[in-house]
Coordinates of C-alpha atoms in Angstrom, one line a residue:
X5 CA 119.8 101.9 85.9
X6 CA 116.2 102.7 88.3
X7 CA 113.4 100.7 86.8
X8 CA 110.5 103.3 85.9
X9 CA 109.0 102.3 89.3
X10 CA 111.5 103.5 91.2
X11 CA 112.2 107.3 89.9
X12 CA 112.2 109.8 92.4
X13 CA 110.2 112.9 90.9
X14 CA 107.5 115.1 91.4
X15 CA 105.4 114.4 94.6
X16 CA 103.6 111.7 94.8
X17 CA 99.8 112.0 93.6
X18 CA 96.6 110.0 93.8
X19 CA 97.2 108.7 90.1
X20 CA 100.5 106.1 90.5
X21 CA 101.1 105.0 86.9
X22 CA 99.9 104.3 83.5
X23 CA 100.1 101.5 81.2
X24 CA 99.2 101.0 77.3
X25 CA 99.1 97.5 76.3
X26 CA 98.7 96.0 72.5
X27 CA 97.8 92.4 71.6
X28 CA 99.2 91.8 67.9
X29 CA 99.1 88.4 65.7
X30 CA 101.3 87.3 63.0
X31 CA 99.4 86.3 60.0
X32 CA 100.2 82.8 59.0
X33 CA 101.0 81.4 62.4
X34 CA 97.9 79.9 64.6
X35 CA 97.3 81.5 68.1
X36 CA 99.6 80.2 70.5
X37 CA 97.3 78.1 72.2
X38 CA 96.9 76.2 69.1
X39 CA 100.3 75.5 68.4
X40 CA 102.5 72.6 68.9
X41 CA 106.0 72.8 70.6
X42 CA 107.6 72.9 67.3
X43 CA 105.5 75.3 65.5
X44 CA 106.0 77.6 69.0
X45 CA 109.6 77.4 68.7
X46 CA 109.6 78.2 65.2
X47 CA 107.3 81.5 66.0
X48 CA 109.4 82.7 69.1
X49 CA 112.6 82.1 66.8
X50 CA 111.2 84.1 64.1
X51 CA 109.9 86.9 65.8
X52 CA 113.4 87.0 68.1
X53 CA 115.5 87.4 64.8
X54 CA 113.2 90.1 63.4
X55 CA 113.2 92.1 66.5
X56 CA 116.3 91.5 67.2
X57 CA 117.9 95.0 66.5
X58 CA 115.4 96.5 69.0
X59 CA 117.6 98.1 72.0
X60 CA 115.9 95.8 74.6
X61 CA 117.3 92.9 76.4
X62 CA 115.9 89.4 75.7
X63 CA 115.0 86.6 78.2
X64 CA 113.4 83.3 77.6
X65 CA 110.7 83.1 80.1
X66 CA 110.6 79.1 80.3
X67 CA 114.3 79.2 81.4
X68 CA 113.4 82.2 84.1
X69 CA 113.2 80.6 88.1
X70 CA 109.8 80.8 90.0
X71 CA 110.9 83.8 92.1
X72 CA 111.9 85.4 88.6
X73 CA 108.5 85.4 87.2
X74 CA 106.5 85.9 90.1
X75 CA 108.8 89.2 90.3
X76 CA 108.0 90.3 86.5
X77 CA 104.1 89.5 87.5
X78 CA 104.4 91.5 90.3
X79 CA 105.7 94.4 88.7
X80 CA 103.1 94.3 86.2
X81 CA 105.5 92.7 83.1
X82 CA 103.0 90.0 82.9
X83 CA 99.9 88.6 84.4
X84 CA 99.7 85.6 86.4
X85 CA 98.4 83.1 83.7
X86 CA 101.4 83.7 81.8
X87 CA 103.8 83.5 85.2
X88 CA 102.3 80.1 85.8
X89 CA 102.9 78.6 82.7
X90 CA 105.6 76.0 81.8
X91 CA 105.2 76.6 78.0
X92 CA 108.1 78.4 75.8
X93 CA 107.6 81.9 75.5
X94 CA 110.0 85.1 75.1
X95 CA 110.3 88.4 76.5
X96 CA 112.0 91.5 75.0
X97 CA 112.6 94.4 78.1
X98 CA 113.8 97.6 78.0
X99 CA 116.1 98.6 80.5
X100 CA 114.2 100.4 82.3
X101 CA 111.3 97.6 81.9
X102 CA 109.2 100.6 81.1
X103 CA 108.5 99.0 77.4
X104 CA 108.1 95.1 77.1
X105 CA 107.3 92.6 74.1
X106 CA 106.1 89.2 75.1
X107 CA 106.4 86.4 72.5
X108 CA 104.1 83.5 72.4
X109 CA 101.9 84.3 75.3
X110 CA 97.9 84.7 75.0
X111 CA 98.8 86.3 71.1
X112 CA 102.0 86.2 68.9
X113 CA 102.8 89.4 70.2
X114 CA 101.9 91.6 73.8
X115 CA 103.5 94.9 73.5
X116 CA 103.1 97.1 76.5
X117 CA 104.5 100.5 78.1
X118 CA 104.3 101.2 81.5
X119 CA 105.0 105.1 83.0
X120 CA 104.8 106.9 86.4
X121 CA 101.8 109.2 87.0
X122 CA 98.8 110.2 84.1
X123 CA 100.9 109.3 80.8
X124 CA 98.4 107.4 78.5
X125 CA 99.0 109.7 75.9
X126 CA 103.0 109.4 76.2
X127 CA 102.7 105.6 76.4
X128 CA 100.4 105.4 73.5
X129 CA 102.8 107.5 71.5
X130 CA 105.5 105.1 72.7
X131 CA 103.9 101.8 72.0
X132 CA 102.2 103.1 68.4
X133 CA 106.0 104.0 67.2
X134 CA 107.0 100.4 68.1
X135 CA 104.2 98.9 66.8
X136 CA 104.7 100.5 63.3
X137 CA 108.3 99.5 63.6
X138 CA 107.3 95.8 64.1
X139 CA 104.5 95.6 61.5
X140 CA 107.0 96.9 59.0
X141 CA 108.4 93.2 59.2
X142 CA 105.8 91.3 60.1
X143 CA 102.3 91.3 58.8
X144 CA 99.4 91.6 61.0
X145 CA 96.5 89.1 61.1
X146 CA 93.8 91.9 60.9
X147 CA 89.9 91.6 59.3
X148 CA 88.2 95.2 57.4
X149 CA 85.5 94.4 60.0
X150 CA 86.8 93.2 63.0
X151 CA 90.2 95.1 63.2
X152 CA 93.1 93.4 64.8
X153 CA 92.1 89.5 65.3
X154 CA 93.2 88.2 68.7
X155 CA 93.1 85.1 71.0
X156 CA 90.2 86.7 72.7
X157 CA 87.0 88.5 71.3
X158 CA 87.5 91.0 73.8
X159 CA 90.8 92.2 72.9
X160 CA 90.1 92.0 69.0
X161 CA 89.3 95.7 67.1
X162 CA 92.2 97.7 68.1
X163 CA 93.6 95.4 70.6
X164 CA 94.4 98.0 72.9
X165 CA 94.1 98.2 76.7
X166 CA 94.7 101.3 78.6
X167 CA 94.8 101.2 82.3
X168 CA 95.8 103.5 85.3
X169 CA 97.2 102.7 88.8
X170 CA 95.2 105.0 91.3
X171 CA 95.8 105.4 95.2
X172 CA 92.3 105.5 96.9
X173 CA 92.9 104.8 100.7
X174 CA 89.4 106.6 101.8
X175 CA 87.1 106.0 99.0
X176 CA 88.1 102.5 98.8
X177 CA 86.6 102.4 102.3
X178 CA 83.6 104.2 102.1
X179 CA 80.4 101.8 102.0
X180 CA 79.4 102.6 98.6
X181 CA 82.5 101.9 96.5
X182 CA 81.8 98.4 95.8
X183 CA 78.3 99.5 94.0
X184 CA 80.4 102.4 92.5
X185 CA 83.1 99.8 90.9
X186 CA 80.0 98.1 89.4
X187 CA 78.5 101.4 88.0
X188 CA 81.7 101.9 86.6
X189 CA 81.9 98.2 85.0
X190 CA 78.5 99.2 83.3
X191 CA 79.9 101.9 81.3
X192 CA 82.6 99.4 79.9
X193 CA 85.4 100.0 82.3
X194 CA 86.8 97.4 84.9
X195 CA 88.2 98.6 88.4
X196 CA 89.7 96.4 90.6
X197 CA 92.5 96.0 93.1
X198 CA 96.4 95.4 91.8
X199 CA 97.4 93.6 95.0
X200 CA 94.5 91.2 95.9
X201 CA 95.1 88.4 98.5
X202 CA 91.4 87.5 97.9
X203 CA 88.4 89.3 95.8
X204 CA 87.3 91.3 98.9
X205 CA 90.8 92.4 100.1
X206 CA 93.1 94.4 98.5
X207 CA 96.3 95.1 100.0
X208 CA 97.6 99.1 99.7
X209 CA 94.3 100.6 98.3
X210 CA 96.0 100.5 94.8
X211 CA 93.4 100.1 92.3
X212 CA 93.6 99.7 88.4
X213 CA 91.2 101.0 86.1
X214 CA 90.8 99.6 82.5
X215 CA 88.7 99.8 79.4
X216 CA 86.9 96.2 78.9
X217 CA 86.0 96.8 75.3
X218 CA 88.6 97.6 72.4
X219 CA 86.0 97.0 69.4
X220 CA 84.2 99.7 68.0
X221 CA 86.0 102.7 69.2
X222 CA 89.5 104.3 68.4
X223 CA 92.9 104.2 70.2
X224 CA 92.3 107.8 71.1
X225 CA 88.7 107.3 72.5
X226 CA 89.8 104.4 74.6
X227 CA 92.6 106.6 76.2
X228 CA 90.7 109.8 76.5
X229 CA 87.4 107.5 78.3
X230 CA 90.1 105.4 80.8
X231 CA 91.5 108.9 81.5
X232 CA 88.3 110.8 82.2
X233 CA 87.5 108.2 84.6
X234 CA 90.6 108.2 86.2
X235 CA 90.4 112.0 86.6
X236 CA 87.1 111.5 88.6
X237 CA 88.1 109.2 90.6
X238 CA 91.1 110.9 91.5
X239 CA 89.1 113.9 91.7
X240 CA 86.9 112.2 94.4
X241 CA 90.0 111.0 96.2
X242 CA 91.6 114.6 96.2
X243 CA 88.4 115.8 97.9
X244 CA 88.0 113.4 100.5
X245 CA 91.4 113.8 101.5
X246 CA 91.4 117.6 101.8
X247 CA 87.7 117.1 103.7
X248 CA 90.0 114.8 106.1
X249 CA 92.9 116.9 106.7
X250 CA 90.4 120.2 107.3
X251 CA 88.6 118.4 110.1
X252 CA 90.3 115.4 111.3
X253 CA 94.4 116.6 110.9
X254 CA 96.1 115.7 114.6
X255 CA 94.0 111.8 113.9
X256 CA 95.6 111.7 110.2
X257 CA 99.3 112.7 111.4
X258 CA 98.8 110.4 114.3
X259 CA 98.3 107.6 111.9
X260 CA 100.7 108.6 109.5
X261 CA 103.8 108.8 112.3
X262 CA 102.8 105.4 114.0
X263 CA 102.6 103.9 110.5
X264 CA 106.1 105.2 109.7
X265 CA 107.6 104.1 113.4
X266 CA 106.2 100.6 112.4
X267 CA 107.9 100.5 109.1
X268 CA 110.9 101.9 110.2
X269 CA 111.9 99.8 113.2
X270 CA 109.5 96.5 113.0
X271 CA 111.8 93.4 112.4
X272 CA 109.1 90.9 111.1
X273 CA 106.5 92.7 108.5
X274 CA 103.4 90.6 106.6
X275 CA 102.7 91.4 103.2
X276 CA 99.3 93.1 104.1
X277 CA 101.0 95.1 107.4
X278 CA 103.7 96.5 105.1
X279 CA 101.1 97.6 102.1
X280 CA 98.8 99.0 104.7
X281 CA 101.3 100.9 106.4
X282 CA 102.9 102.2 103.4
X283 CA 99.6 103.3 102.0
X284 CA 99.2 105.3 105.0
X285 CA 102.3 106.8 104.9
X286 CA 101.7 107.6 101.2
X287 CA 98.8 109.4 101.7
X288 CA 100.5 111.2 104.7
X289 CA 103.4 112.7 102.2
X290 CA 101.0 113.5 99.8
X291 CA 99.0 115.8 102.3
X292 CA 101.9 117.3 104.0
X293 CA 101.4 115.3 107.1
X294 CA 104.4 113.9 107.5
X295 CA 108.2 115.1 106.1
X296 CA 111.2 112.8 105.2
X297 CA 114.6 113.9 105.3
X298 CA 115.1 112.3 101.5
X299 CA 112.7 112.1 98.6
X300 CA 111.3 108.4 98.5
X301 CA 109.1 106.4 96.0
X302 CA 106.4 104.5 98.3
X303 CA 105.3 103.1 95.1
X304 CA 108.4 101.7 94.9
X305 CA 108.5 100.1 98.0
X306 CA 105.1 98.7 97.6
X307 CA 106.5 96.6 94.3
X308 CA 109.6 95.8 96.1
X309 CA 107.8 93.7 99.3
X310 CA 106.0 91.4 97.3
X311 CA 107.0 87.9 97.5
X312 CA 108.9 87.4 94.1
X313 CA 110.6 91.2 94.7
X314 CA 111.5 90.1 98.1
X315 CA 113.2 86.6 97.3
X316 CA 114.8 88.7 94.9
X317 CA 116.2 91.1 97.3
X318 CA 117.6 87.9 99.6
X319 CA 119.0 86.1 96.2
X320 CA 117.6 83.0 98.0
X321 CA 114.4 80.9 98.5
X322 CA 112.8 81.7 101.3
X323 CA 110.3 80.5 104.2
X324 CA 107.2 82.3 105.0
X325 CA 109.0 83.4 108.2
X326 CA 112.0 84.3 106.4
X327 CA 109.5 86.6 104.2
X328 CA 108.3 88.7 107.3
X329 CA 112.2 89.5 108.5
X330 CA 113.5 90.0 104.9
X331 CA 110.6 92.1 103.9
X332 CA 111.4 94.4 107.1
X333 CA 114.9 94.6 106.6
X334 CA 114.6 95.9 103.1
X335 CA 112.0 98.5 104.4
X336 CA 114.2 100.1 106.7
X337 CA 117.1 100.2 104.6
X338 CA 115.0 102.2 102.0
X339 CA 112.8 104.4 104.1
X340 CA 114.6 107.5 104.9
X341 CA 114.9 109.4 108.2
X342 CA 112.1 111.5 109.6
X343 CA 112.5 115.7 109.2
X344 CA 111.9 116.6 112.8
X345 CA 108.7 118.4 113.2
X346 CA 108.2 120.2 116.5

């Protein structure tokens, strides 16, 4: 079965994917960081047994190899702090990896749903149903004034984090983009790079937009607020792309074809190179500047060229030089041929 991010469907737009997460804790247990080894094991076993009827695969995160945890982080199933921990944790994961439940991470339960495109409302419906199923089996830690009690105060209230990933290759290069990020932040919304080598550089021009507060707003208000900002940013990017295509079409076509050529024929590709050229090809496809013989999900390729995913493709531990070779091999095998245009 294809993973949710591998599905090839409608043309790839500026809104790449949507994610909804819920933080929940079980009444009667301390937060995970306060549990000793035996208590943590008891919590995981209790939750695993109670959720055993879910149609999801289960893995012990502590038993996974480093590259497998890295791959889960790159697919945004878990975050980097969780991936680096050696403590016992559990993970329920649906077959297509769109729905997951992390056990004994920052909180007792972290429910998550990821879907392609603009799908916050659909993701919330799926997660809300799952949340109700779990709540029928376990009593949540809840306060009448503060809502759901969580390990981090910023997650209290609804415990809901809604985020949208956008591809912003043009407006992210404008001089006022940093100021735009700061202005959005003052409105309670975070905008940051998805694949960052460091805070100043974001590979692939993919940005995650998410709410910073969960207290004092309903789930519907949070989702609608994030969605509104996402659509505004997508509109700005679309306007910039339309203007560029209108005034500099030949230049953009040249960039798209050159990027395709490097991706299709290079024998070695660094992560930065792969993400940069994939971003250019993605924009070229979206604007009709370049056409391939078969549909391809460029976002899926962006996920698969990450270090952990590259190691999984190779099936072995890689040296730094191996990464570049295997990454290029993968892209050559997955990128369709060009549809000839005279």
